[in-house]
Short mmCIF file of C-alpha atoms in Angstrom, two decimals:
data_model
loop_
_atom_site.label_atom_id
_atom_site.label_comp_id
_atom_site.label_asym_id
_atom_site.label_seq_id
_atom_site.Cartn_x
_atom_site.Cartn_y
_atom_site.Cartn_z
CA UNK A 1 0.00 0.00 0.00
CA UNK A 2 1.44 3.36 -0.99
CA UNK A 3 1.70 6.19 1.47
CA UNK A 4 -0.64 9.11 0.82
CA UNK A 5 0.85 12.24 -0.68
CA UNK A 6 2.05 14.86 1.76
CA UNK A 7 -0.38 17.68 2.45
CA UNK A 8 1.76 20.30 0.69
CA UNK A 9 1.68 18.28 -2.53
CA UNK A 10 -2.10 18.53 -2.81
CA UNK A 11 -1.80 22.03 -4.33
CA UNK A 12 0.42 20.84 -7.20
CA UNK A 13 -0.92 21.84 -10.60
CA UNK A 14 -1.61 18.23 -11.59
CA UNK A 15 -3.82 17.86 -8.49
CA UNK A 16 -5.98 20.92 -9.18
CA UNK A 17 -9.57 20.40 -10.25
CA UNK A 18 -10.67 21.47 -13.71
CA UNK A 19 -12.80 24.18 -12.11
CA UNK A 20 -9.69 25.55 -10.36
CA UNK A 21 -7.58 25.26 -13.49
CA UNK A 22 -10.05 27.33 -15.49
CA UNK A 23 -10.15 29.94 -12.70
CA UNK A 24 -6.34 30.00 -12.65
CA UNK A 25 -6.13 30.45 -16.42
CA UNK A 26 -8.64 33.26 -16.29
CA UNK A 27 -6.68 35.00 -13.50
CA UNK A 28 -3.39 34.33 -15.36
CA UNK A 29 -1.93 32.57 -12.32
CA UNK A 30 -0.54 29.82 -14.57
CA UNK A 31 -0.92 28.66 -18.16
CA UNK A 32 -2.14 25.48 -19.88
CA UNK A 33 1.45 24.83 -20.96
CA UNK A 34 2.70 24.96 -17.37
CA UNK A 35 -0.08 22.65 -16.21
CA UNK A 36 0.54 20.13 -18.99
CA UNK A 37 4.27 20.06 -18.32
CA UNK A 38 3.62 19.17 -14.70
CA UNK A 39 1.06 16.51 -15.65
CA UNK A 40 3.57 14.95 -18.08
CA UNK A 41 6.23 14.93 -15.37
CA UNK A 42 3.78 13.29 -12.97
CA UNK A 43 2.83 10.69 -15.60
CA UNK A 44 6.52 9.82 -15.99
CA UNK A 45 6.75 9.10 -12.25
CA UNK A 46 3.60 6.93 -12.11
CA UNK A 47 3.19 5.24 -15.48
CA UNK A 48 5.92 2.58 -15.15
CA UNK A 49 4.02 1.30 -12.10
CA UNK A 50 0.34 1.52 -13.13
CA UNK A 51 0.32 1.31 -16.96
CA UNK A 52 -2.84 3.40 -17.41
CA UNK A 53 -2.18 4.99 -20.80
CA UNK A 54 -2.42 4.13 -24.49
CA UNK A 55 -1.26 6.45 -27.30
CA UNK A 56 0.37 8.88 -24.88
CA UNK A 57 1.45 11.79 -27.12
CA UNK A 58 3.20 14.54 -25.14
CA UNK A 59 4.48 16.39 -28.23
CA UNK A 60 1.05 16.89 -29.79
CA UNK A 61 -0.33 17.75 -26.35
CA UNK A 62 2.33 20.42 -25.85
CA UNK A 63 1.39 21.98 -29.19
CA UNK A 64 -2.28 21.99 -28.17
CA UNK A 65 -1.38 23.48 -24.78
CA UNK A 66 0.66 26.24 -26.47
CA UNK A 67 -2.34 27.11 -28.66
CA UNK A 68 -4.58 27.16 -25.58
CA UNK A 69 -2.11 29.35 -23.71
CA UNK A 70 -2.18 31.81 -26.61
CA UNK A 71 -5.99 31.87 -26.58
CA UNK A 72 -6.11 32.57 -22.85
CA UNK A 73 -3.55 35.36 -23.24
CA UNK A 74 -5.84 36.93 -25.82
CA UNK A 75 -8.82 36.40 -23.55
CA UNK A 76 -10.46 34.16 -26.15
CA UNK A 77 -10.83 30.63 -24.73
CA UNK A 78 -12.34 28.14 -27.15
CA UNK A 79 -14.80 26.67 -24.66
CA UNK A 80 -15.54 25.56 -21.14
CA UNK A 81 -12.55 23.18 -20.89
CA UNK A 82 -9.93 25.13 -22.79
CA UNK A 83 -6.47 24.05 -21.66
CA UNK A 84 -7.58 21.31 -19.27
CA UNK A 85 -5.56 18.06 -19.66
CA UNK A 86 -7.82 15.08 -20.31
CA UNK A 87 -7.75 11.38 -21.20
CA UNK A 88 -10.21 9.36 -23.26
CA UNK A 89 -10.82 5.61 -23.09
CA UNK A 90 -9.40 3.35 -25.80
CA UNK A 91 -12.87 2.50 -27.23
CA UNK A 92 -13.94 6.10 -27.89
CA UNK A 93 -12.85 6.93 -31.43
CA UNK A 94 -10.36 9.72 -32.02
CA UNK A 95 -9.59 10.68 -35.60
CA UNK A 96 -6.58 9.00 -37.15
CA UNK A 97 -5.99 6.61 -34.25
CA UNK A 98 -6.86 2.89 -34.01
CA UNK A 99 -9.46 1.52 -31.61
CA UNK A 100 -8.12 -1.79 -30.28
CA UNK A 101 -10.90 -2.27 -27.71
CA UNK A 102 -8.26 -3.67 -25.37
CA UNK A 103 -7.98 -6.84 -27.46
CA UNK A 104 -5.02 -8.18 -29.43
CA UNK A 105 -7.54 -9.85 -31.76
CA UNK A 106 -8.83 -6.51 -33.09
CA UNK A 107 -7.35 -5.15 -36.33
CA UNK A 108 -5.74 -1.74 -35.87
CA UNK A 109 -7.55 0.56 -38.28
CA UNK A 110 -7.34 4.36 -37.81
CA UNK A 111 -10.68 5.99 -37.01
CA UNK A 112 -12.07 8.26 -39.71
CA UNK A 113 -13.39 10.85 -37.26
CA UNK A 114 -13.84 11.64 -33.59
CA UNK A 115 -16.73 9.92 -31.83
CA UNK A 116 -19.29 12.37 -30.40
CA UNK A 117 -17.75 12.64 -26.89
CA UNK A 118 -14.24 13.16 -28.26
CA UNK A 119 -15.53 15.77 -30.72
CA UNK A 120 -17.32 17.73 -27.99
CA UNK A 121 -14.26 17.68 -25.71
CA UNK A 122 -11.93 18.77 -28.49
CA UNK A 123 -14.29 21.59 -29.50
CA UNK A 124 -14.24 22.83 -25.91
CA UNK A 125 -10.46 23.25 -26.03
CA UNK A 126 -9.62 20.31 -23.76
CA UNK A 127 -6.15 18.85 -24.29
CA UNK A 128 -6.48 15.15 -25.08
CA UNK A 129 -2.96 14.01 -24.23
CA UNK A 130 -3.56 10.23 -24.12
CA UNK A 131 -6.08 7.45 -24.34
CA UNK A 132 -6.53 4.97 -21.50
CA UNK A 133 -6.43 1.21 -21.21
CA UNK A 134 -9.30 -1.24 -21.05
CA UNK A 135 -9.77 -5.06 -20.96
CA UNK A 136 -10.72 -7.13 -24.01
CA UNK A 137 -13.87 -5.72 -25.63
CA UNK A 138 -14.77 -3.96 -22.38
CA UNK A 139 -16.22 -7.18 -20.99
CA UNK A 140 -14.24 -7.31 -17.73
CA UNK A 141 -14.31 -5.18 -14.58
CA UNK A 142 -10.55 -5.42 -14.56
CA UNK A 143 -7.28 -3.96 -15.81
CA UNK A 144 -6.40 -7.26 -17.51
CA UNK A 145 -6.02 -7.09 -21.30
CA UNK A 146 -4.53 -9.10 -24.16
CA UNK A 147 -3.47 -5.84 -25.88
CA UNK A 148 -2.53 -3.40 -23.11
CA UNK A 149 -0.11 -4.02 -20.24
CA UNK A 150 -1.72 -4.91 -16.90
CA UNK A 151 -3.16 -1.76 -15.32
CA UNK A 152 -2.71 -1.49 -11.55
CA UNK A 153 -4.38 0.52 -8.81
CA UNK A 154 -2.38 3.53 -7.51
CA UNK A 155 -3.77 3.04 -4.00
CA UNK A 156 -2.16 -0.40 -3.85
CA UNK A 157 -0.20 -1.78 -6.81
CA UNK A 158 -1.13 -5.34 -5.87
CA UNK A 159 -4.82 -4.53 -6.40
CA UNK A 160 -7.01 -4.17 -9.47
CA UNK A 161 -8.02 -0.76 -10.80
CA UNK A 162 -11.29 -2.26 -12.01
CA UNK A 163 -12.79 -1.81 -15.42
CA UNK A 164 -13.63 -1.70 -18.07
CA UNK A 165 -12.52 1.95 -17.77
CA UNK A 166 -9.44 0.65 -16.00
CA UNK A 167 -6.85 3.12 -17.26
CA UNK A 168 -9.20 6.03 -16.64
CA UNK A 169 -9.68 4.97 -13.03
CA UNK A 170 -5.96 4.50 -12.42
CA UNK A 171 -5.10 7.77 -14.19
CA UNK A 172 -7.63 9.70 -12.13
CA UNK A 173 -6.35 8.35 -8.82
CA UNK A 174 -2.73 8.94 -9.83
CA UNK A 175 -3.36 12.58 -10.76
CA UNK A 176 -2.98 12.48 -14.55
CA UNK A 177 -4.94 15.72 -14.71
CA UNK A 178 -8.50 16.21 -13.45
CA UNK A 179 -10.71 14.84 -16.23
CA UNK A 180 -11.10 11.35 -17.68
CA UNK A 181 -13.77 9.92 -19.97
CA UNK A 182 -14.89 6.30 -19.70
CA UNK A 183 -17.77 4.14 -20.89
CA UNK A 184 -20.20 1.98 -18.91
CA UNK A 185 -22.48 -0.90 -19.93
CA UNK A 186 -22.69 -2.70 -16.59
CA UNK A 187 -20.62 -0.64 -14.17
CA UNK A 188 -17.54 0.25 -16.18
CA UNK A 189 -17.09 3.82 -14.94
CA UNK A 190 -18.58 3.32 -11.47
CA UNK A 191 -16.66 0.19 -10.47
CA UNK A 192 -13.17 1.55 -11.21
CA UNK A 193 -14.23 4.83 -9.62
CA UNK A 194 -15.22 2.96 -6.47
CA UNK A 195 -11.94 1.05 -6.32
CA UNK A 196 -9.88 4.15 -7.21
CA UNK A 197 -11.65 6.70 -4.99
CA UNK A 198 -13.14 8.79 -7.81
CA UNK A 199 -16.46 10.33 -8.80
CA UNK A 200 -18.00 8.72 -11.90
CA UNK A 201 -21.38 9.49 -13.44
CA UNK A 202 -23.21 6.93 -15.55
CA UNK A 203 -25.71 9.30 -17.15
CA UNK A 204 -29.18 8.48 -18.35
CA UNK A 205 -29.08 6.51 -21.59
CA UNK A 206 -28.77 8.92 -24.51
CA UNK A 207 -27.68 11.89 -22.41
CA UNK A 208 -24.15 11.73 -23.85
CA UNK A 209 -24.26 10.60 -27.50
CA UNK A 210 -21.94 7.74 -28.45
CA UNK A 211 -21.01 6.05 -31.70
CA UNK A 212 -21.80 3.21 -32.06
CA UNK A 213 -24.69 3.10 -29.56
CA UNK A 214 -25.72 -0.13 -27.88
CA UNK A 215 -28.20 -1.36 -25.26
CA UNK A 216 -27.27 0.16 -21.91
CA UNK A 217 -23.94 1.58 -23.10
CA UNK A 218 -23.09 5.15 -22.10
CA UNK A 219 -20.05 7.39 -21.81
CA UNK A 220 -19.44 9.19 -18.55
CA UNK A 221 -17.04 11.52 -16.71
CA UNK A 222 -14.53 10.18 -14.19
CA UNK A 223 -13.15 12.90 -11.94
CA UNK A 224 -12.02 13.63 -8.39
CA UNK A 225 -14.86 16.05 -7.62
CA UNK A 226 -18.57 16.35 -8.38
CA UNK A 227 -18.05 19.89 -9.70
CA UNK A 228 -15.64 18.59 -12.33
CA UNK A 229 -18.10 15.89 -13.39
CA UNK A 230 -20.75 18.58 -13.81
CA UNK A 231 -18.32 20.72 -15.82
CA UNK A 232 -17.71 17.82 -18.20
CA UNK A 233 -21.45 17.33 -18.59
CA UNK A 234 -21.76 20.95 -19.77
CA UNK A 235 -19.67 19.90 -22.77
CA UNK A 236 -20.66 16.27 -23.30
CA UNK A 237 -24.46 16.40 -22.96
CA UNK A 238 -25.28 17.72 -26.42
CA UNK A 239 -27.22 15.88 -29.15
CA UNK A 240 -25.38 14.25 -32.04
CA UNK A 241 -27.22 12.84 -35.06
CA UNK A 242 -24.81 9.92 -35.32
CA UNK A 243 -26.45 8.45 -32.22
CA UNK A 244 -30.08 7.65 -32.93
CA UNK A 245 -30.70 7.20 -29.20
CA UNK A 246 -29.32 10.60 -28.12
CA UNK A 247 -31.69 12.81 -26.17
CA UNK A 248 -32.93 16.10 -27.64
CA UNK A 249 -31.32 19.41 -26.73
CA UNK A 250 -32.27 20.71 -23.32
CA UNK A 251 -31.65 23.72 -21.08
CA UNK A 252 -30.08 21.91 -18.12
CA UNK A 253 -27.73 24.17 -16.17
CA UNK A 254 -25.17 21.58 -15.13
CA UNK A 255 -23.33 24.04 -12.90
CA UNK A 256 -26.47 24.57 -10.80
CA UNK A 257 -26.28 21.19 -9.09
CA UNK A 258 -26.53 22.18 -5.42
CA UNK A 259 -29.33 20.19 -3.78
CA UNK A 260 -30.68 19.65 -0.29
CA UNK A 261 -31.58 16.08 0.75
CA UNK A 262 -34.22 17.44 3.14
CA UNK A 263 -37.55 15.55 2.88
CA UNK A 264 -36.35 13.45 -0.03
CA UNK A 265 -37.27 9.76 0.00
CA UNK A 266 -34.15 7.62 -0.18
CA UNK A 267 -34.02 3.84 -0.40
CA UNK A 268 -31.01 2.09 1.10
CA UNK A 269 -30.34 -1.02 -1.00
CA UNK A 270 -27.93 -3.39 0.74
CA UNK A 271 -29.04 -6.57 -1.01
CA UNK A 272 -29.33 -6.24 -4.80
CA UNK A 273 -31.21 -9.55 -5.02
CA UNK A 274 -28.46 -11.62 -6.63
CA UNK A 275 -24.71 -11.76 -7.01
CA UNK A 276 -21.68 -11.84 -4.77
CA UNK A 277 -22.09 -11.54 -0.96
CA UNK A 278 -21.54 -8.06 0.46
CA UNK A 279 -18.37 -7.58 2.48
CA UNK A 280 -18.85 -6.01 5.90
CA UNK A 281 -16.60 -2.99 5.26
CA UNK A 282 -18.58 -2.08 2.15
CA UNK A 283 -21.87 -2.57 3.97
CA UNK A 284 -20.79 -0.28 6.78
CA UNK A 285 -19.79 2.48 4.37
CA UNK A 286 -23.16 2.34 2.57
CA UNK A 287 -25.03 2.49 5.88
CA UNK A 288 -22.88 5.41 6.99
CA UNK A 289 -23.75 7.27 3.79
CA UNK A 290 -27.47 6.65 4.30
CA UNK A 291 -27.24 7.92 7.88
CA UNK A 292 -25.48 11.05 6.63
CA UNK A 293 -28.40 11.77 4.30
CA UNK A 294 -30.83 11.03 7.13
CA UNK A 295 -29.02 13.52 9.35
CA UNK A 296 -29.53 16.11 6.59
CA UNK A 297 -33.30 15.59 6.68
CA UNK A 298 -33.89 12.81 4.17
CA UNK A 299 -36.36 10.02 4.87
CA UNK A 300 -34.38 6.80 4.53
CA UNK A 301 -35.88 3.31 4.34
CA UNK A 302 -34.20 0.04 3.48
CA UNK A 303 -35.48 -1.43 0.22
CA UNK A 304 -35.17 -4.77 -1.53
CA UNK A 305 -33.05 -5.15 -4.63
CA UNK A 306 -34.67 -5.50 -8.04
CA UNK A 307 -32.31 -8.03 -9.59
CA UNK A 308 -33.07 -11.75 -9.68
CA UNK A 309 -30.85 -14.72 -10.39
CA UNK A 310 -32.75 -15.25 -13.62
CA UNK A 311 -32.11 -11.65 -14.73
CA UNK A 312 -28.39 -11.77 -14.03
CA UNK A 313 -27.99 -15.15 -15.75
CA UNK A 314 -30.05 -13.87 -18.66
CA UNK A 315 -27.75 -10.89 -19.15
CA UNK A 316 -24.80 -13.26 -19.01
CA UNK A 317 -26.29 -15.42 -21.78
CA UNK A 318 -27.13 -12.41 -23.93
CA UNK A 319 -23.66 -10.87 -23.60
CA UNK A 320 -21.93 -14.22 -24.19
CA UNK A 321 -23.86 -14.63 -27.43
CA UNK A 322 -23.06 -11.10 -28.51
CA UNK A 323 -19.35 -11.65 -27.79
CA UNK A 324 -19.26 -15.03 -29.51
CA UNK A 325 -20.89 -13.51 -32.58
CA UNK A 326 -17.98 -11.08 -32.81
CA UNK A 327 -15.28 -13.66 -32.12
CA UNK A 328 -16.73 -16.29 -34.46
CA UNK A 329 -16.24 -13.90 -37.39
CA UNK A 330 -12.47 -13.80 -36.80
CA UNK A 331 -9.95 -16.21 -38.24
CA UNK A 332 -8.79 -18.92 -35.82
CA UNK A 333 -5.43 -17.12 -35.53
CA UNK A 334 -7.05 -13.80 -34.66
CA UNK A 335 -9.51 -15.42 -32.26
CA UNK A 336 -6.61 -17.14 -30.51
CA UNK A 337 -5.18 -13.75 -29.54
CA UNK A 338 -8.17 -12.99 -27.32
CA UNK A 339 -7.70 -13.10 -23.57
CA UNK A 340 -8.26 -16.77 -22.61
CA UNK A 341 -10.80 -15.80 -19.93
CA UNK A 342 -12.90 -13.92 -22.49
CA UNK A 343 -12.58 -16.67 -25.09
CA UNK A 344 -13.71 -19.35 -22.64
CA UNK A 345 -16.60 -17.20 -21.40
CA UNK A 346 -17.86 -16.34 -24.90
CA UNK A 347 -17.37 -19.79 -26.41
CA UNK A 348 -20.02 -21.21 -24.07
CA UNK A 349 -22.60 -19.24 -26.08
CA UNK A 350 -22.24 -21.73 -28.91
CA UNK A 351 -24.26 -24.14 -26.78
CA UNK A 352 -27.11 -21.67 -26.17
CA UNK A 353 -30.34 -21.83 -28.15
CA UNK A 354 -31.93 -18.85 -29.83
CA UNK A 355 -34.65 -18.93 -27.17
CA UNK A 356 -31.99 -18.81 -24.42
CA UNK A 357 -30.49 -15.67 -25.93
CA UNK A 358 -33.86 -13.96 -26.44
CA UNK A 359 -34.79 -14.74 -22.85
CA UNK A 360 -31.50 -13.20 -21.83
CA UNK A 361 -32.22 -10.02 -23.76
CA UNK A 362 -35.70 -9.89 -22.24
CA UNK A 363 -34.03 -9.55 -18.84
CA UNK A 364 -33.28 -5.96 -19.81
CA UNK A 365 -37.00 -5.20 -20.08
CA UNK A 366 -37.77 -6.99 -16.81
CA UNK A 367 -35.12 -4.90 -15.05
CA UNK A 368 -36.53 -1.72 -16.55
CA UNK A 369 -40.02 -2.56 -15.28
CA UNK A 370 -38.73 -3.39 -11.79
CA UNK A 371 -36.76 -0.14 -11.62
CA UNK A 372 -39.74 1.95 -12.66
CA UNK A 373 -41.85 0.33 -9.96
CA UNK A 374 -39.17 0.96 -7.33
CA UNK A 375 -38.94 4.66 -8.16
CA UNK A 376 -42.68 5.18 -7.90
CA UNK A 377 -42.14 5.67 -4.16
CA UNK A 378 -38.54 6.89 -4.03
CA UNK A 379 -36.56 9.88 -5.16
CA UNK A 380 -33.13 8.25 -4.93
CA UNK A 381 -31.46 4.96 -4.05
CA UNK A 382 -28.21 4.66 -2.10
CA UNK A 383 -26.23 1.43 -2.34
CA UNK A 384 -22.75 -0.03 -2.53
CA UNK A 385 -21.05 0.10 -5.92
CA UNK A 386 -19.10 -3.12 -5.54
CA UNK A 387 -19.74 -5.94 -3.07
CA UNK A 388 -15.99 -6.22 -2.39
CA UNK A 389 -13.38 -3.73 -1.18
CA UNK A 390 -10.77 -4.85 -3.74
CA UNK A 391 -9.28 -7.85 -5.55
CA UNK A 392 -5.88 -8.87 -7.00
CA UNK A 393 -4.48 -6.95 -9.95
CA UNK A 394 -3.97 -10.12 -11.98
CA UNK A 395 -7.61 -11.28 -11.73
CA UNK A 396 -10.12 -10.86 -14.54
CA UNK A 397 -12.89 -10.27 -11.98
CA UNK A 398 -13.30 -10.53 -8.20
CA UNK A 399 -14.36 -14.20 -8.43
CA UNK A 400 -12.06 -14.79 -11.47
CA UNK A 401 -14.25 -17.56 -12.90
CA UNK A 402 -15.62 -17.25 -16.48
CA UNK A 403 -18.55 -19.44 -15.46
CA UNK A 404 -19.50 -16.78 -12.86
CA UNK A 405 -18.45 -13.58 -14.60
CA UNK A 406 -20.94 -10.98 -13.35
CA UNK A 407 -21.52 -11.69 -9.67
CA UNK A 408 -19.86 -8.36 -8.78
CA UNK A 409 -22.01 -6.08 -10.98
CA UNK A 410 -25.36 -6.72 -9.28
CA UNK A 411 -25.44 -3.22 -7.77
CA UNK A 412 -24.49 -1.43 -10.99
CA UNK A 413 -25.88 -3.26 -14.04
CA UNK A 414 -29.61 -2.76 -13.28
CA UNK A 415 -29.29 0.96 -13.90
CA UNK A 416 -27.72 0.49 -17.33
CA UNK A 417 -30.63 -1.71 -18.40
CA UNK A 418 -33.21 0.59 -16.78
CA UNK A 419 -31.41 3.67 -18.18
CA UNK A 420 -31.34 5.51 -14.82
CA UNK A 421 -28.53 7.93 -13.95
CA UNK A 422 -26.19 6.60 -11.26
CA UNK A 423 -23.07 8.06 -9.70
CA UNK A 424 -20.22 6.50 -7.75
CA UNK A 425 -18.53 8.63 -5.11
CA UNK A 426 -16.01 7.70 -2.46
CA UNK A 427 -17.72 7.01 0.85
CA UNK A 428 -14.84 6.06 3.13
CA UNK A 429 -11.82 3.76 3.40
CA UNK A 430 -11.07 0.37 4.87
CA UNK A 431 -8.59 -0.10 7.74
CA UNK A 432 -5.67 -0.10 5.28
CA UNK A 433 -6.76 3.13 3.62
CA UNK A 434 -8.27 1.60 0.47
CA UNK A 435 -11.24 3.59 -0.95
CA UNK A 436 -14.81 2.25 -0.88
CA UNK A 437 -17.44 3.79 -3.13
CA UNK A 438 -21.10 4.60 -2.60
CA UNK A 439 -23.65 4.65 -5.43
CA UNK A 440 -26.50 7.16 -5.73
CA UNK A 441 -29.20 6.36 -8.31
CA UNK A 442 -32.00 8.62 -9.54
CA UNK A 443 -35.03 8.42 -11.77
CA UNK A 444 -34.53 8.39 -15.52
CA UNK A 445 -33.31 11.75 -16.82
CA UNK A 446 -32.67 13.16 -13.31
CA UNK A 447 -28.94 13.39 -13.98
CA UNK A 448 -28.73 16.86 -12.45
CA UNK A 449 -30.42 15.64 -9.29
CA UNK A 450 -27.99 12.74 -8.97
CA UNK A 451 -25.09 15.16 -9.29
CA UNK A 452 -26.77 17.34 -6.65
CA UNK A 453 -27.10 14.45 -4.23
CA UNK A 454 -23.45 13.55 -4.75
CA UNK A 455 -22.48 17.18 -4.16
CA UNK A 456 -24.48 17.17 -0.93
CA UNK A 457 -22.73 13.96 0.11
CA UNK A 458 -19.33 15.57 -0.50
CA UNK A 459 -20.25 18.03 2.21
CA UNK A 460 -21.65 15.40 4.57
CA UNK A 461 -18.98 12.69 4.43
CA UNK A 462 -16.10 14.62 6.03
CA UNK A 463 -12.50 15.12 4.89
CA UNK A 464 -10.92 12.70 2.45
CA UNK A 465 -7.48 11.15 2.63
CA UNK A 466 -4.71 12.56 0.43
CA UNK A 467 -4.30 10.91 -2.96
CA UNK A 468 -1.51 8.34 -3.34
CA UNK A 469 1.95 9.48 -4.37
CA UNK A 470 4.23 7.71 -6.87
CA UNK A 471 6.57 5.02 -5.57
CA UNK A 472 10.09 6.24 -4.93
CA UNK A 473 12.71 5.18 -7.47
#
């Protein structure tokens, strides 16, 4: 376990929030070039240990930072994130760069254009200095990949950063700048955020356009503060015609996310209904969070989970079939490059019938119906993010068994299928100082309210521990 950074290091430029960076640029206290140089220096100290980045390009980033510095000197910033260093997950297309999806079996073909989230961030002036690692096809909550090196958790290098936004989680905890963009189809921004001590918003389906869209799949900000997540939403939550599921333009003021929990009805969900048993440390942190909201005037009641064994197994069958469809189109040589865990998991789909797969897909509709019923009487749900505090860096998943691949996503995956916004935020730490996340879920389209509840929790939970510092040479 690494020692936390010393208090005086917290004010380093690479540790500043995006909100503070923009204020500093505006006041001419420092420039985007100075900030980027410090981030690059910090990356050099951490990256040999955590392996969070893909396509790290400091030269192009320095050129972009110089252009941003010139714009700020003229008083003409390009947008809300001008000059802020930022990373984007491997699977979000950036023009001229390949999209390996974390898998050695994928052919490396340069993308023709930026995907919607990358385009919006670039238009805002953000400096995309690297992409981040992910596991094969995004189908693991782990930093294990057949294409990328093993990504490790900065809080403890022997532990997993989670996934599938593994590099984003590790980069955020290590201080590779304030903003990181991940994707989430079953917990892939919230789980690494929980294990890395970050804030991560899985927005309502369609709130942030993606390309290509898919059932339950969203992009979402991964940051150290709620304010920074809201700032990213100002840029990301805009319609894009390439995504036929994207929501229409709206007038949401993402910066106005202060919210009082007083008189709100909150359900505390400690048992999701299926999946891996809940560890006592995680349970205690979730209860502590619920009590904090109760002390602020919320009405808290414990509620039953909405997931069933049949639903979770159905999703497993559906995703196996989807994965096997992709792998079966590859040559035997290409298919053999896939991570063995993923290959073994997906190959089992060859024994499923068409009815099995359709029943699996229908689990998404059953989850949606159960979620709607739950929120008839509740404003928000508070729960754990992960049932476990952490797991070994070398594991593909907490249980590490391809026959039981999704036991750890029972708290997170329902909200992808039901399309509800859900945020992970650090709740506390275990006895060794490892972060434990809390999840706050809202009704469909109440993304601003979820951010507001997380902001309120930031004020209720008490001081946080310093972020980890790089190992000494």
